[in-house]
């Protein structure tokens, strides 16, 4: 059964090939069947292989499937090989399972789009790239999948490319994430120089044998890997691309935020945890970056008016929780939260897409209101998803994963990260239920029409179920793959920490009810005050990061381009062919066709040669 592993990523890749070649020939029904069918094959193969893995674990707890040797040059011999262990199996379940449901929903959402087949081709390639990234046994091929995910994000964010704003958002995502990709590539070069291999298991073992713990080399390598991770996972300081990525179709947003791109950085750090454990400074940096991003994104989400941008900032915040967990060495808790987040974030984004279509493509939450009676299913989905995002105690999946992160951060002595997590736990229900109360409560401002069809409601209902405590009951097979939580030195019990975090989350929910239900007099007064307007403007612009990067990077580059409009470097290089052309022109003019001129030239040449000989 393990030998079928290659089908997991090959099926969606073949779906991409078929849809790309014949996209203009396929009907909408056929294109959906191919795209969804490819994902279904991947999901069923994952289920079969995963069942075999859990019932009959392979020797050593991991199975490696070599496909072929790519090259062998001077000792550099990377091979195409797939690795199945508890971590990759957990990721496969999330990517194929949630990805399949998003594909099903997309068949309803993209109905009658003129580029329907092209959309599913890109979606299949997106998932295939993520699966290749997850299954890669060699960091070189992880990087291939990494770049494939980046390419597909560009294609899908700018899917409706006739709108210049969509093209600009796609370019921004591509360029900003390329910064992280360049850092990751340099880190891989450096790692290979130090240990002579990019095979993940061998590289980690050799690094621990030959590099100094906490030394310059291992710290620099892991910081470069972290640079790649923050780019893909939209963490500080490379987080600015994610809110603008909402320009793509909503199923794309669900796929990026729940099952693929932004989780890649979390997976990379978890997969190379052996390197980060050897570099304490880098591991601390992971946690600090996650904590700061968690707080900044939560603040920005509080003042947004676009329904998808609010969810985008919430994703940045929740990925920050995962980084916080990684920095606390709570490896399993981070992947657990990755899974539960995939459930409720896919649910929230897909439901947001349904609300947007129901409201005639309106995305401003302040132009909605009172939709709970017109859209009861969407209201239920948003309510359950929002409660899971807010870690509502006991009843939701998000409670179990977030509580585990906070407990392990506290118990391992990372009190600063623990406090940041508590502040985030208070802010999350504030911005989440600000969205829910604004959209679904109050007076109706427009007429909405309900979605219909099994491809519409089935994915929502399945994800709604998994966003409850049932999703939190899933046990991931991470034992033996990721280290156990750090030794607990805390004096408080896990139950007490859980009660504290739950109390804070419920306090945030209660404050949200007081601020955003009813007439909202206090919050209106606060928003209209001078400090409120200033703070809202600052947070609405992502804390000014776009402005800062524009001043530090974009404008200096544009100034240099204007000054160097004729490109002085090119001009200097072009003097060589220009000189040769001038010399050629001078020699051409000597060809007059006159015998006397040629004879004089020959005599002059002879005299010149004789003179040179005498000299």
Short mmCIF file of C-alpha atoms in Angstrom, two decimals, residues 115-447:
data_model
loop_
_atom_site.label_atom_id
_atom_site.label_comp_id
_atom_site.label_asym_id
_atom_site.label_seq_id
_atom_site.Cartn_x
_atom_site.Cartn_y
_atom_site.Cartn_z
CA UNK A 115 -12.03 30.67 -17.26
CA UNK A 116 -13.49 27.82 -15.21
CA UNK A 117 -11.11 25.12 -16.51
CA UNK A 118 -8.05 27.37 -16.13
CA UNK A 119 -9.04 28.00 -12.52
CA UNK A 120 -9.16 24.29 -11.68
CA UNK A 121 -5.89 23.70 -13.53
CA UNK A 122 -4.16 26.24 -11.31
CA UNK A 123 -5.83 24.88 -8.18
CA UNK A 124 -4.68 21.33 -8.97
CA UNK A 125 -1.12 22.54 -9.56
CA UNK A 126 -1.24 24.51 -6.31
CA UNK A 127 -2.15 21.41 -4.30
CA UNK A 128 0.33 19.21 -6.22
CA UNK A 129 3.15 21.65 -5.39
CA UNK A 130 2.21 21.69 -1.70
CA UNK A 131 2.06 17.91 -1.59
CA UNK A 132 5.47 17.64 -3.24
CA UNK A 133 6.80 20.10 -0.66
CA UNK A 134 5.38 18.03 2.18
CA UNK A 135 6.54 14.65 0.86
CA UNK A 136 10.02 15.70 -0.27
CA UNK A 137 12.81 13.76 1.45
CA UNK A 138 15.42 16.22 0.24
CA UNK A 139 15.48 19.97 0.90
CA UNK A 140 16.20 20.62 -2.77
CA UNK A 141 12.88 19.08 -3.78
CA UNK A 142 11.14 20.71 -0.85
CA UNK A 143 12.39 23.93 -2.44
CA UNK A 144 10.95 22.89 -5.82
CA UNK A 145 7.52 22.46 -4.22
CA UNK A 146 8.11 25.72 -2.32
CA UNK A 147 8.63 27.60 -5.58
CA UNK A 148 5.69 25.84 -7.22
CA UNK A 149 3.42 27.07 -4.44
CA UNK A 150 4.74 30.61 -4.97
CA UNK A 151 4.10 30.45 -8.71
CA UNK A 152 0.55 29.18 -8.23
CA UNK A 153 -0.20 31.88 -5.67
CA UNK A 154 0.75 34.46 -8.31
CA UNK A 155 -1.44 32.80 -10.93
CA UNK A 156 -4.45 32.48 -8.63
CA UNK A 157 -4.26 35.81 -6.81
CA UNK A 158 -4.16 37.51 -10.20
CA UNK A 159 -6.65 35.08 -11.73
CA UNK A 160 -8.98 37.91 -12.79
CA UNK A 161 -6.03 39.71 -14.37
CA UNK A 162 -8.07 42.15 -16.44
CA UNK A 163 -8.43 44.25 -13.28
CA UNK A 164 -5.07 46.04 -12.76
CA UNK A 165 -5.51 45.90 -8.97
CA UNK A 166 -5.55 42.10 -9.09
CA UNK A 167 -2.38 42.03 -11.16
CA UNK A 168 -0.70 44.40 -8.70
CA UNK A 169 -1.70 42.19 -5.75
CA UNK A 170 -0.33 39.11 -7.52
CA UNK A 171 2.98 40.83 -8.28
CA UNK A 172 3.24 42.04 -4.69
CA UNK A 173 2.73 38.53 -3.34
CA UNK A 174 5.24 37.12 -5.81
CA UNK A 175 7.95 39.72 -5.11
CA UNK A 176 7.61 39.80 -1.31
CA UNK A 177 7.68 36.03 -1.01
CA UNK A 178 10.65 35.91 -3.39
CA UNK A 179 12.63 37.81 -0.75
CA UNK A 180 12.05 34.96 1.66
CA UNK A 181 12.73 32.39 -1.06
CA UNK A 182 16.11 33.97 -1.80
CA UNK A 183 17.03 33.78 1.90
CA UNK A 184 15.94 30.13 1.98
CA UNK A 185 18.04 29.31 -1.09
CA UNK A 186 21.13 30.92 0.47
CA UNK A 187 20.47 28.95 3.64
CA UNK A 188 20.35 25.70 1.64
CA UNK A 189 23.62 26.56 -0.13
CA UNK A 190 25.27 27.24 3.21
CA UNK A 191 23.88 24.06 4.76
CA UNK A 192 25.19 21.97 1.86
CA UNK A 193 28.59 23.62 2.16
CA UNK A 194 28.74 22.69 5.84
CA UNK A 195 27.39 19.11 5.77
CA UNK A 196 27.66 18.05 2.11
CA UNK A 197 24.04 16.94 1.68
CA UNK A 198 20.51 18.28 1.49
CA UNK A 199 18.86 15.02 2.49
CA UNK A 200 16.82 16.19 5.47
CA UNK A 201 17.59 13.39 7.91
CA UNK A 202 21.28 13.21 7.01
CA UNK A 203 21.69 16.99 7.04
CA UNK A 204 20.22 17.29 10.52
CA UNK A 205 22.34 14.43 11.86
CA UNK A 206 25.57 15.73 10.29
CA UNK A 207 24.89 19.28 11.44
CA UNK A 208 24.53 18.07 15.01
CA UNK A 209 27.79 16.14 14.70
CA UNK A 210 29.98 18.72 12.97
CA UNK A 211 28.62 22.17 13.85
CA UNK A 212 29.04 23.98 17.13
CA UNK A 213 25.75 24.27 19.07
CA UNK A 214 24.66 27.91 18.95
CA UNK A 215 27.63 28.71 16.72
CA UNK A 216 27.74 31.23 13.91
CA UNK A 217 27.20 28.72 11.09
CA UNK A 218 24.15 26.90 12.49
CA UNK A 219 22.62 30.18 13.70
CA UNK A 220 23.05 31.83 10.30
CA UNK A 221 21.67 28.81 8.45
CA UNK A 222 18.57 28.57 10.64
CA UNK A 223 17.96 32.33 10.44
CA UNK A 224 18.05 32.06 6.65
CA UNK A 225 15.58 29.16 6.80
CA UNK A 226 13.43 31.32 9.08
CA UNK A 227 13.62 34.09 6.48
CA UNK A 228 12.06 31.74 3.94
CA UNK A 229 9.42 30.64 6.42
CA UNK A 230 8.29 34.17 7.33
CA UNK A 231 7.92 34.99 3.64
CA UNK A 232 5.63 32.08 2.83
CA UNK A 233 3.75 32.22 6.13
CA UNK A 234 3.24 36.01 6.04
CA UNK A 235 4.99 36.77 9.30
CA UNK A 236 6.80 39.94 10.30
CA UNK A 237 8.48 41.58 8.40
CA UNK A 238 7.29 39.93 5.14
CA UNK A 239 3.58 39.88 6.01
CA UNK A 240 2.41 42.72 3.78
CA UNK A 241 1.44 40.55 0.80
CA UNK A 242 -1.28 38.52 2.51
CA UNK A 243 -4.08 41.11 2.93
CA UNK A 244 -3.71 42.18 -0.71
CA UNK A 245 -3.87 38.52 -1.77
CA UNK A 246 -7.61 38.71 -1.11
CA UNK A 247 -7.90 39.99 -4.69
CA UNK A 248 -8.14 36.37 -5.86
CA UNK A 249 -11.35 34.30 -5.91
CA UNK A 250 -12.48 33.32 -2.42
CA UNK A 251 -11.76 29.56 -2.85
CA UNK A 252 -8.17 30.61 -3.56
CA UNK A 253 -8.11 32.54 -0.31
CA UNK A 254 -9.43 29.48 1.52
CA UNK A 255 -6.77 27.25 -0.06
CA UNK A 256 -3.92 29.67 0.65
CA UNK A 257 -4.96 30.31 4.25
CA UNK A 258 -6.16 26.89 5.32
CA UNK A 259 -4.36 24.11 3.50
CA UNK A 260 -1.37 25.26 1.50
CA UNK A 261 0.85 28.30 1.24
CA UNK A 262 0.87 29.99 4.63
CA UNK A 263 1.32 26.68 6.45
CA UNK A 264 4.48 25.90 4.46
CA UNK A 265 6.72 27.97 6.73
CA UNK A 266 5.38 26.24 9.84
CA UNK A 267 6.00 22.85 8.24
CA UNK A 268 9.54 23.78 7.17
CA UNK A 269 10.57 24.78 10.69
CA UNK A 270 8.92 21.70 12.20
CA UNK A 271 10.59 19.43 9.63
CA UNK A 272 14.03 20.93 10.35
CA UNK A 273 13.49 21.16 14.10
CA UNK A 274 16.77 19.34 14.67
CA UNK A 275 18.63 22.33 13.24
CA UNK A 276 16.65 24.90 15.22
CA UNK A 277 17.15 23.01 18.48
CA UNK A 278 20.88 23.37 17.83
CA UNK A 279 20.48 27.16 17.40
CA UNK A 280 18.75 28.58 20.52
CA UNK A 281 18.90 32.18 19.27
CA UNK A 282 17.08 31.27 16.04
CA UNK A 283 14.47 29.29 17.94
CA UNK A 284 13.82 32.26 20.21
CA UNK A 285 13.55 34.46 17.13
CA UNK A 286 10.84 32.16 15.75
CA UNK A 287 8.75 32.62 18.89
CA UNK A 288 9.28 36.39 19.10
CA UNK A 289 8.35 36.89 15.44
CA UNK A 290 5.21 34.83 15.94
CA UNK A 291 4.20 36.73 19.08
CA UNK A 292 4.72 40.17 17.53
CA UNK A 293 2.89 39.19 14.33
CA UNK A 294 0.06 37.77 16.43
CA UNK A 295 -0.46 41.09 18.19
CA UNK A 296 0.03 43.37 15.18
CA UNK A 297 -2.35 41.35 13.00
CA UNK A 298 -5.00 41.28 15.74
CA UNK A 299 -4.89 45.05 16.01
CA UNK A 300 -5.15 45.50 12.25
CA UNK A 301 -8.13 43.11 12.06
CA UNK A 302 -10.05 45.26 14.53
CA UNK A 303 -10.43 48.19 12.12
CA UNK A 304 -10.87 46.55 8.71
CA UNK A 305 -14.13 46.85 6.79
CA UNK A 306 -13.52 44.23 4.08
CA UNK A 307 -14.80 40.82 5.19
CA UNK A 308 -11.93 38.93 3.53
CA UNK A 309 -9.21 41.25 4.83
CA UNK A 310 -10.43 40.69 8.39
CA UNK A 311 -10.05 36.96 7.87
CA UNK A 312 -6.66 37.50 6.24
CA UNK A 313 -5.36 39.32 9.31
CA UNK A 314 -6.81 36.59 11.50
CA UNK A 315 -4.76 34.07 9.52
CA UNK A 316 -1.59 36.10 10.12
CA UNK A 317 -2.49 36.10 13.80
CA UNK A 318 -3.11 32.35 14.00
CA UNK A 319 0.05 31.51 12.06
CA UNK A 320 1.73 33.74 14.65
CA UNK A 321 0.37 31.38 17.30
CA UNK A 322 1.98 28.48 15.45
CA UNK A 323 5.33 30.28 15.29
CA UNK A 324 4.97 31.12 18.98
CA UNK A 325 4.50 27.41 19.66
CA UNK A 326 7.52 26.48 17.55
CA UNK A 327 9.64 29.03 19.40
CA UNK A 328 8.50 27.47 22.68
CA UNK A 329 9.56 24.03 21.40
CA UNK A 330 5.89 23.00 21.49
CA UNK A 331 6.31 21.27 18.14
CA UNK A 332 3.28 18.99 18.31
CA UNK A 333 1.00 21.77 19.57
CA UNK A 334 1.98 23.91 16.57
CA UNK A 335 1.03 21.21 14.05
CA UNK A 336 -2.14 20.44 16.00
CA UNK A 337 -3.19 24.08 15.77
CA UNK A 338 -2.27 24.04 12.07
CA UNK A 339 -4.82 21.26 11.58
CA UNK A 340 -7.65 22.78 13.62
CA UNK A 341 -6.99 26.18 12.02
CA UNK A 342 -7.34 24.58 8.59
CA UNK A 343 -10.83 23.39 9.52
CA UNK A 344 -12.29 26.63 10.83
CA UNK A 345 -10.39 28.99 8.55
CA UNK A 346 -11.49 27.12 5.41
CA UNK A 347 -15.03 27.20 6.81
CA UNK A 348 -14.87 30.95 7.46
CA UNK A 349 -13.41 31.83 4.06
CA UNK A 350 -15.81 29.64 2.11
CA UNK A 351 -18.74 31.03 4.06
CA UNK A 352 -17.44 34.56 3.45
CA UNK A 353 -17.44 33.74 -0.27
CA UNK A 354 -21.04 32.56 -0.01
CA UNK A 355 -22.01 35.79 1.78
CA UNK A 356 -20.23 37.90 -0.84
CA UNK A 357 -22.11 36.20 -3.69
CA UNK A 358 -25.38 36.34 -1.77
CA UNK A 359 -24.88 40.09 -1.29
CA UNK A 360 -24.16 40.70 -4.99
CA UNK A 361 -20.34 40.82 -4.63
CA UNK A 362 -20.42 43.25 -1.73
CA UNK A 363 -17.45 42.84 0.66
CA UNK A 364 -17.87 45.83 2.98
CA UNK A 365 -19.30 44.50 6.24
CA UNK A 366 -20.91 47.86 7.05
CA UNK A 367 -23.07 47.58 3.95
CA UNK A 368 -24.49 44.23 5.07
CA UNK A 369 -26.22 43.68 8.43
CA UNK A 370 -29.16 41.59 9.58
CA UNK A 371 -28.33 38.58 7.41
CA UNK A 372 -28.89 35.87 10.00
CA UNK A 373 -32.51 35.36 8.93
CA UNK A 374 -31.80 35.51 5.20
CA UNK A 375 -28.70 33.28 5.38
CA UNK A 376 -29.21 30.85 8.30
CA UNK A 377 -26.63 28.27 7.13
CA UNK A 378 -23.99 30.94 6.61
CA UNK A 379 -24.77 32.38 10.02
CA UNK A 380 -24.36 28.98 11.67
CA UNK A 381 -21.08 28.40 9.84
CA UNK A 382 -19.72 31.81 10.79
CA UNK A 383 -20.84 31.36 14.38
CA UNK A 384 -19.17 27.96 14.78
CA UNK A 385 -16.08 29.01 12.84
CA UNK A 386 -15.82 32.25 14.82
CA UNK A 387 -16.15 30.42 18.12
CA UNK A 388 -13.44 27.97 17.05
CA UNK A 389 -11.20 30.86 16.00
CA UNK A 390 -11.85 32.47 19.39
CA UNK A 391 -11.06 29.18 21.20
CA UNK A 392 -14.46 28.94 22.86
CA UNK A 393 -13.96 26.47 25.72
CA UNK A 394 -14.62 22.75 25.31
CA UNK A 395 -17.07 22.95 22.39
CA UNK A 396 -14.71 24.02 19.59
CA UNK A 397 -11.60 22.57 17.98
CA UNK A 398 -9.63 25.78 18.33
CA UNK A 399 -9.86 25.60 22.12
CA UNK A 400 -7.91 22.36 22.36
CA UNK A 401 -5.03 23.38 20.12
CA UNK A 402 -4.69 26.95 21.39
CA UNK A 403 -4.93 25.87 25.01
CA UNK A 404 -2.14 23.36 24.41
CA UNK A 405 0.07 26.08 22.91
CA UNK A 406 -0.47 28.45 25.84
CA UNK A 407 0.10 25.74 28.42
CA UNK A 408 3.35 24.52 26.85
CA UNK A 409 4.63 28.07 26.37
CA UNK A 410 4.03 28.74 30.07
CA UNK A 411 5.25 25.38 31.31
CA UNK A 412 8.51 25.64 29.35
CA UNK A 413 9.34 29.00 30.91
CA UNK A 414 8.57 31.25 27.92
CA UNK A 415 6.52 33.69 29.99
CA UNK A 416 6.78 36.55 27.49
CA UNK A 417 5.40 34.39 24.70
CA UNK A 418 2.71 33.11 27.06
CA UNK A 419 1.57 36.65 27.88
CA UNK A 420 1.50 37.57 24.18
CA UNK A 421 -0.64 34.51 23.56
CA UNK A 422 -3.07 35.60 26.29
CA UNK A 423 -3.38 39.08 24.79
CA UNK A 424 -4.05 37.47 21.42
CA UNK A 425 -6.66 35.22 23.03
CA UNK A 426 -8.45 38.37 24.26
CA UNK A 427 -8.22 40.25 20.93
CA UNK A 428 -9.29 37.35 18.70
CA UNK A 429 -12.97 37.22 19.78
CA UNK A 430 -13.08 41.02 19.63
CA UNK A 431 -12.34 41.26 15.90
CA UNK A 432 -14.09 37.98 15.08
CA UNK A 433 -17.42 38.89 16.64
CA UNK A 434 -17.16 42.48 15.44
CA UNK A 435 -17.36 40.88 12.00
CA UNK A 436 -20.14 38.45 12.89
CA UNK A 437 -22.33 40.98 14.73
CA UNK A 438 -21.91 43.58 11.98
CA UNK A 439 -22.75 41.21 9.13
CA UNK A 440 -25.48 39.07 10.67
CA UNK A 441 -27.08 41.27 13.36
CA UNK A 442 -28.68 44.69 13.28
CA UNK A 443 -30.99 45.98 10.59
CA UNK A 444 -30.87 44.46 7.09
CA UNK A 445 -29.38 46.82 4.51
CA UNK A 446 -29.71 44.67 1.39
CA UNK A 447 -31.49 41.60 0.10
#
